[in-house]
Tab-separated table of C-alpha atoms in Angstrom:
chain	number	residue	atom	x	y	z
A	1	MET	CA	29.346	-6.691	36.429
A	2	ILE	CA	28.128	-10.182	35.504
A	3	LYS	CA	25.022	-9.592	37.624
A	4	ASN	CA	24.305	-6.332	35.792
A	5	MET	CA	24.810	-8.075	32.458
A	6	ASN	CA	22.416	-10.853	33.450
A	7	THR	CA	19.851	-8.286	34.602
A	8	LYS	CA	20.068	-6.398	31.308
A	9	LEU	CA	19.741	-9.647	29.375
A	10	GLN	CA	16.716	-10.626	31.436
A	11	VAL	CA	15.059	-7.240	30.832
A	12	TYR	CA	15.815	-7.589	27.115
A	13	PHE	CA	14.185	-11.014	26.875
A	14	ILE	CA	11.140	-9.829	28.827
A	15	GLY	CA	10.784	-6.896	26.416
A	16	VAL	CA	11.135	-9.196	23.424
A	17	SER	CA	8.497	-11.513	24.917
A	18	TRP	CA	6.011	-8.653	25.228
A	19	PHE	CA	6.763	-7.651	21.641
A	20	ILE	CA	6.266	-11.182	20.320
A	21	LEU	CA	2.945	-11.332	22.181
A	22	SER	CA	1.867	-8.286	20.164
A	23	THR	CA	2.711	-10.050	16.883
A	24	VAL	CA	0.830	-13.181	17.965
A	25	SER	CA	-2.208	-11.074	18.909
A	26	SER	CA	-2.036	-9.284	15.553
A	27	SER	CA	-1.946	-12.611	13.698
A	28	ILE	CA	-4.897	-13.918	15.718
A	29	ASN	CA	-6.848	-10.758	14.874
A	30	ASP	CA	-6.183	-11.236	11.166
A	31	VAL	CA	-7.298	-14.868	11.295
A	32	ILE	CA	-10.471	-13.962	13.226
A	33	SER	CA	-11.265	-11.201	10.726
A	34	LYS	CA	-10.746	-13.568	7.801
A	35	TYR	CA	-12.895	-16.296	9.397
A	36	ILE	CA	-15.808	-13.986	10.232
A	37	GLY	CA	-15.395	-12.263	6.858
A	38	THR	CA	-16.669	-15.407	5.123
A	39	HIS	CA	-20.221	-14.514	6.172
A	40	ILE	CA	-20.164	-10.975	7.607
A	41	GLY	CA	-19.157	-7.849	5.662
A	42	SER	CA	-16.002	-5.887	6.397
A	43	TYR	CA	-17.927	-2.761	7.491
A	44	GLU	CA	-19.902	-4.738	10.071
A	45	ILE	CA	-16.755	-6.443	11.353
A	46	THR	CA	-15.097	-3.022	11.659
A	47	PHE	CA	-18.101	-1.668	13.561
A	48	PHE	CA	-18.182	-4.516	16.085
A	49	ARG	CA	-14.410	-4.570	16.449
A	50	PHE	CA	-14.323	-0.955	17.572
A	51	LEU	CA	-17.604	-1.098	19.489
A	52	PHE	CA	-16.186	-3.881	21.645
A	53	GLY	CA	-12.844	-2.076	21.707
A	54	THR	CA	-14.656	0.907	23.231
A	55	ILE	CA	-16.513	-1.250	25.763
A	56	THR	CA	-13.328	-2.965	26.955
A	57	LEU	CA	-11.842	0.485	27.708
A	58	LEU	CA	-14.693	1.591	29.988
A	59	PRO	CA	-13.342	-0.144	33.154
A	60	PHE	CA	-10.000	1.636	32.663
A	61	ILE	CA	-11.750	4.997	32.210
A	62	ALA	CA	-13.739	4.353	35.408
A	63	TYR	CA	-10.521	3.464	37.252
A	64	TYR	CA	-8.320	6.336	36.062
A	65	GLY	CA	-11.105	8.918	35.880
A	66	VAL	CA	-12.969	10.738	33.115
A	67	GLU	CA	-10.250	13.411	33.052
A	68	THR	CA	-8.106	10.943	31.094
A	69	LEU	CA	-10.434	11.627	28.136
A	70	LYS	CA	-9.615	15.336	28.009
A	71	THR	CA	-8.279	16.325	24.606
A	72	SER	CA	-7.131	19.508	22.949
A	73	ARG	CA	-7.368	18.067	19.422
A	74	PRO	CA	-10.909	16.779	18.759
A	75	LEU	CA	-10.641	17.313	14.993
A	76	ILE	CA	-7.418	15.289	14.862
A	77	HIS	CA	-9.171	12.432	16.660
A	78	ILE	CA	-11.994	12.553	14.110
A	79	LEU	CA	-9.436	12.398	11.296
A	80	ARG	CA	-7.664	9.492	13.031
A	81	GLY	CA	-10.975	7.671	13.417
A	82	PHE	CA	-11.792	8.158	9.743
A	83	LEU	CA	-8.402	6.868	8.625
A	84	LEU	CA	-8.699	3.908	10.973
A	85	PHE	CA	-12.177	3.160	9.619
A	86	ILE	CA	-11.149	3.058	5.969
A	87	GLY	CA	-7.879	1.285	6.812
A	88	ILE	CA	-9.398	-1.510	8.921
A	89	ALA	CA	-12.430	-1.942	6.618
A	90	ALA	CA	-10.112	-2.243	3.614
A	91	TRP	CA	-7.732	-4.557	5.494
A	92	THR	CA	-10.600	-6.814	6.609
A	93	TYR	CA	-11.904	-7.039	3.050
A	94	GLY	CA	-8.393	-7.762	1.775
A	95	LEU	CA	-8.004	-10.616	4.254
A	96	PHE	CA	-11.101	-12.225	2.753
A	97	ILE	CA	-9.473	-12.108	-0.699
A	98	ALA	CA	-5.831	-12.897	0.050
A	99	PRO	CA	-3.960	-15.421	2.215
A	100	VAL	CA	-3.142	-14.104	5.684
A	101	THR	CA	0.611	-14.381	5.015
A	102	THR	CA	0.288	-12.214	1.902
A	103	ALA	CA	-1.466	-9.538	3.951
A	104	THR	CA	1.255	-9.820	6.597
A	105	VAL	CA	4.010	-9.132	4.047
A	106	VAL	CA	2.047	-6.117	2.776
A	107	SER	CA	1.848	-4.804	6.363
A	108	PHE	CA	5.652	-4.839	6.523
A	109	THR	CA	5.730	-2.089	3.882
A	110	ILE	CA	3.994	0.503	6.097
A	111	PRO	CA	7.359	2.085	7.132
A	112	ILE	CA	8.114	2.598	3.430
A	113	PHE	CA	4.811	4.399	2.879
A	114	VAL	CA	5.533	6.525	5.957
A	115	LEU	CA	8.874	7.422	4.381
A	116	ILE	CA	7.331	8.332	1.015
A	117	LEU	CA	4.380	10.247	2.468
A	118	GLY	CA	6.786	12.143	4.727
A	119	VAL	CA	8.216	13.766	1.586
A	120	PHE	CA	4.814	15.194	0.634
A	121	LEU	CA	3.172	15.736	4.034
A	122	LEU	CA	6.183	16.730	6.143
A	123	LYS	CA	8.517	17.926	3.355
A	124	GLU	CA	11.260	15.576	4.517
A	125	ASN	CA	14.347	14.895	2.433
A	126	ILE	CA	15.274	11.344	1.492
A	127	ILE	CA	18.776	10.285	0.473
A	128	TRP	CA	19.134	8.292	-2.725
A	129	GLN	CA	19.956	5.067	-0.851
A	130	ARG	CA	16.482	5.084	0.692
A	131	TRP	CA	14.874	5.615	-2.694
A	132	ALA	CA	16.820	2.597	-3.948
A	133	VAL	CA	15.602	0.509	-1.008
A	134	THR	CA	12.052	1.728	-1.672
A	135	LEU	CA	12.278	0.398	-5.236
A	136	ILE	CA	13.407	-2.977	-3.865
A	137	VAL	CA	10.423	-3.031	-1.491
A	138	PHE	CA	7.996	-2.314	-4.326
A	139	THR	CA	9.647	-5.075	-6.324
A	140	GLY	CA	8.999	-7.353	-3.356
A	141	LEU	CA	5.375	-6.183	-3.267
A	142	PHE	CA	5.006	-6.930	-6.973
A	143	VAL	CA	6.383	-10.425	-6.426
A	144	THR	CA	4.142	-10.993	-3.377
A	145	LEU	CA	0.919	-9.845	-5.058
A	146	ASP	CA	1.862	-11.642	-8.295
A	147	PRO	CA	-0.348	-9.657	-10.727
A	148	GLN	CA	0.835	-11.845	-13.639
A	149	SER	CA	-0.827	-14.911	-12.131
A	150	SER	CA	-3.804	-16.349	-14.035
A	151	ASP	CA	-5.979	-16.249	-10.894
A	152	PHE	CA	-4.910	-12.735	-9.866
A	153	ASN	CA	-7.695	-10.686	-8.260
A	154	PRO	CA	-7.148	-6.898	-8.700
A	155	GLU	CA	-9.174	-6.290	-5.538
A	156	ILE	CA	-6.139	-7.460	-3.559
A	157	PHE	CA	-4.751	-3.942	-4.022
A	158	VAL	CA	-7.183	-2.924	-1.278
A	159	LEU	CA	-4.456	-4.142	1.119
A	160	LEU	CA	-2.103	-1.478	-0.256
A	161	PHE	CA	-4.835	1.124	0.212
A	162	ALA	CA	-5.124	0.001	3.835
A	163	ALA	CA	-1.337	0.135	4.325
A	164	ILE	CA	-1.272	3.728	3.014
A	165	SER	CA	-4.090	4.663	5.423
A	166	PHE	CA	-2.146	3.176	8.334
A	167	ALA	CA	0.987	5.038	7.225
A	168	ILE	CA	-0.859	8.389	7.222
A	169	LEU	CA	-2.234	7.495	10.645
A	170	ASP	CA	1.312	6.827	11.905
A	171	ILE	CA	2.444	10.251	10.684
A	172	ILE	CA	-0.496	11.961	12.396
A	173	ASN	CA	0.114	10.068	15.630
A	174	LYS	CA	3.771	11.083	15.715
A	175	ARG	CA	3.131	14.710	14.785
A	176	PHE	CA	-0.080	15.704	16.551
A	177	VAL	CA	-1.084	13.335	19.337
A	178	VAL	CA	2.088	13.041	21.380
A	179	GLN	CA	0.595	14.970	24.321
A	180	GLU	CA	-2.632	12.962	24.521
A	181	THR	CA	-3.148	10.235	27.122
A	182	MET	CA	-3.066	6.675	25.819
A	183	ILE	CA	-6.614	5.999	27.028
A	184	SER	CA	-7.961	9.053	25.195
A	185	MET	CA	-6.183	8.026	21.991
A	186	LEU	CA	-7.616	4.506	22.200
A	187	PHE	CA	-11.103	5.599	23.258
A	188	TYR	CA	-11.654	8.306	20.656
A	189	SER	CA	-10.144	6.157	17.907
A	190	ALA	CA	-12.437	3.261	18.799
A	191	ILE	CA	-15.704	5.148	19.250
A	192	ILE	CA	-15.243	7.420	16.214
A	193	THR	CA	-14.261	4.487	13.999
A	194	ALA	CA	-17.338	2.559	15.175
A	195	LEU	CA	-19.574	5.548	14.368
A	196	PHE	CA	-18.059	5.908	10.886
A	197	ALA	CA	-18.564	2.191	10.225
A	198	LEU	CA	-22.144	1.898	11.520
A	199	PRO	CA	-24.098	3.424	8.575
A	200	PHE	CA	-22.124	1.335	6.077
A	201	ALA	CA	-22.595	-1.789	8.203
A	202	LEU	CA	-26.375	-1.279	8.333
A	203	GLN	CA	-26.614	-1.347	4.534
A	204	SER	CA	-25.638	-5.028	4.421
A	205	TRP	CA	-26.307	-6.090	7.998
A	206	VAL	CA	-26.018	-9.786	8.845
A	207	GLN	CA	-27.226	-10.884	12.257
A	208	PRO	CA	-24.134	-12.269	14.023
A	209	THR	CA	-24.388	-15.542	15.914
A	210	LEU	CA	-23.316	-15.881	19.537
A	211	GLN	CA	-20.033	-17.420	18.326
A	212	ASP	CA	-19.514	-14.439	16.006
A	213	LEU	CA	-20.098	-12.001	18.871
A	214	VAL	CA	-17.602	-13.826	21.070
A	215	LEU	CA	-14.979	-13.713	18.331
A	216	LEU	CA	-15.747	-10.057	17.611
A	217	PHE	CA	-15.382	-9.257	21.309
A	218	ILE	CA	-11.983	-10.984	21.299
A	219	LEU	CA	-11.121	-8.980	18.179
A	220	GLY	CA	-11.997	-5.693	19.876
A	221	GLY	CA	-10.264	-6.492	23.139
A	222	SER	CA	-7.195	-7.895	21.407
A	223	ALA	CA	-6.793	-4.706	19.364
A	224	ASN	CA	-6.286	-2.818	22.642
A	225	LEU	CA	-4.050	-5.598	23.982
A	226	ILE	CA	-1.707	-5.245	21.004
A	227	LEU	CA	-0.963	-1.660	21.975
A	228	PHE	CA	-0.601	-2.649	25.638
A	229	PHE	CA	1.941	-5.335	24.719
A	230	LEU	CA	3.849	-2.882	22.539
A	231	LEU	CA	4.002	-0.268	25.298
A	232	LYS	CA	5.280	-2.863	27.777
A	233	ALA	CA	7.947	-3.912	25.261
A	234	PHE	CA	9.045	-0.357	24.408
A	235	ALA	CA	9.274	0.507	28.114
A	236	LEU	CA	12.002	-2.136	28.469
A	237	VAL	CA	13.760	-2.261	25.088
A	238	ASP	CA	14.496	0.324	22.404
A	239	ALA	CA	12.023	0.168	19.513
A	240	THR	CA	14.811	-0.193	16.958
A	241	ALA	CA	16.280	-3.186	18.806
A	242	LEU	CA	12.856	-4.828	18.685
A	243	ALA	CA	12.312	-4.155	14.966
A	244	PRO	CA	13.683	-7.521	13.720
A	245	TYR	CA	11.166	-9.382	15.889
A	246	ARG	CA	8.351	-7.643	14.017
A	247	TYR	CA	8.860	-10.174	11.248
A	248	PHE	CA	8.133	-13.017	13.651
A	249	GLU	CA	4.533	-12.195	12.743
A	250	LEU	CA	5.048	-13.897	9.387
A	251	ILE	CA	5.763	-17.155	11.215
A	252	THR	CA	2.800	-16.790	13.581
A	253	SER	CA	0.387	-15.792	10.819
A	254	ALA	CA	1.550	-18.694	8.643
A	255	SER	CA	1.187	-21.161	11.528
A	256	ILE	CA	-2.243	-19.988	12.703
A	257	SER	CA	-3.687	-19.624	9.191
A	258	TYR	CA	-2.449	-23.123	8.358
A	259	LEU	CA	-4.159	-24.569	11.434
A	260	VAL	CA	-7.440	-22.714	10.783
A	261	PHE	CA	-7.637	-22.498	6.973
A	262	ALA	CA	-4.991	-25.013	5.847
A	263	GLU	CA	-3.296	-22.081	4.078
A	264	MET	CA	0.318	-22.425	3.026
A	265	PRO	CA	2.439	-19.393	2.084
A	266	THR	CA	2.889	-19.257	-1.673
A	267	GLN	CA	6.326	-19.130	-3.275
A	268	THR	CA	5.678	-15.572	-4.401
A	269	THR	CA	4.850	-14.552	-0.820
A	270	ILE	CA	8.093	-16.106	0.448
A	271	PHE	CA	10.213	-14.517	-2.304
A	272	GLY	CA	8.482	-11.171	-1.757
A	273	ALA	CA	9.186	-11.363	1.977
A	274	ILE	CA	12.868	-12.050	1.257
A	275	LEU	CA	13.004	-8.704	-0.585
A	276	VAL	CA	10.721	-6.691	1.708
A	277	ILE	CA	12.007	-7.662	5.166
A	278	PRO	CA	15.723	-6.704	4.833
A	279	SER	CA	14.758	-3.519	2.998
A	280	THR	CA	12.346	-2.294	5.658
A	281	LEU	CA	14.880	-3.176	8.354
A	282	PHE	CA	17.407	-0.975	6.537
A	283	ILE	CA	14.912	1.902	6.536
A	284	ILE	CA	14.152	1.477	10.260
A	285	TYR	CA	17.815	1.446	11.243
A	286	SER	CA	18.746	4.319	8.958
A	287	GLU	CA	15.906	6.385	10.477
A	288	LYS	CA	17.288	5.586	13.927
A	289	LYS	CA	20.813	6.592	12.882
A	290	GLN	CA	19.572	9.857	11.407
A	291	LEU	CA	17.724	10.711	14.629
A	292	ASP	CA	20.804	9.919	16.706
A	293	ASN	CA	22.898	12.270	14.582
A	294	LYS	CA	20.522	15.201	15.032
């Protein structure tokens, strides 16, 4: 019995480790995007990110075979690519405007937007407690973005636009692409997003340096790694049990952005996170409970 308990604990910690690796990779991606965004436009960064993301998938396609790219929903993949294009382009631009930690707190609200959009897109019912929690989250967002500040930049709302795009993408992924192979989902998302971004990138093209290309390659490869880490984690530990570790990303993003940009989280970001994090955790666990009761 003790041996079984130790084995389960070991599996749990391995799963958590994979999950934390995904949050570290996500933070690194945000910092790379912000750094390159000081001299290259968001559309061009988006193009290279997904171009290199496509290239890094080619060895896996060669290994598993072209049949892994078969799809019965080409139009859904085009829609996913479009949403990913506008979401990542907006997110990259937002990172140039806002501190990385502010963007990280905004990303925590994606489950709330999924909840709200589910009412309109999936005609789901929401109990009043969830609406109350949603109001708390938006209060936290207001505190985080601090629109009353004298140096407030309205363009920061582009991060919310990106979060809504990612939320719609989550709904589509759950509803329509469950029968697709992971490689096909990654490949079509990457190549279609790159194609959407290319004409916009060409309008304000800046020739990237060798260092830029290396960082952009890391950005593209790391985007695929994030999903790999998540899949490894979810194969070992229930997604709901891993949810609290999602907020470890705030620590990693704060640490890395401090080392690279000397950025410190503002008081408003910290206070906003205090409101947003418990609220989104409540939503995640209540969703899990509702599914278990069905």
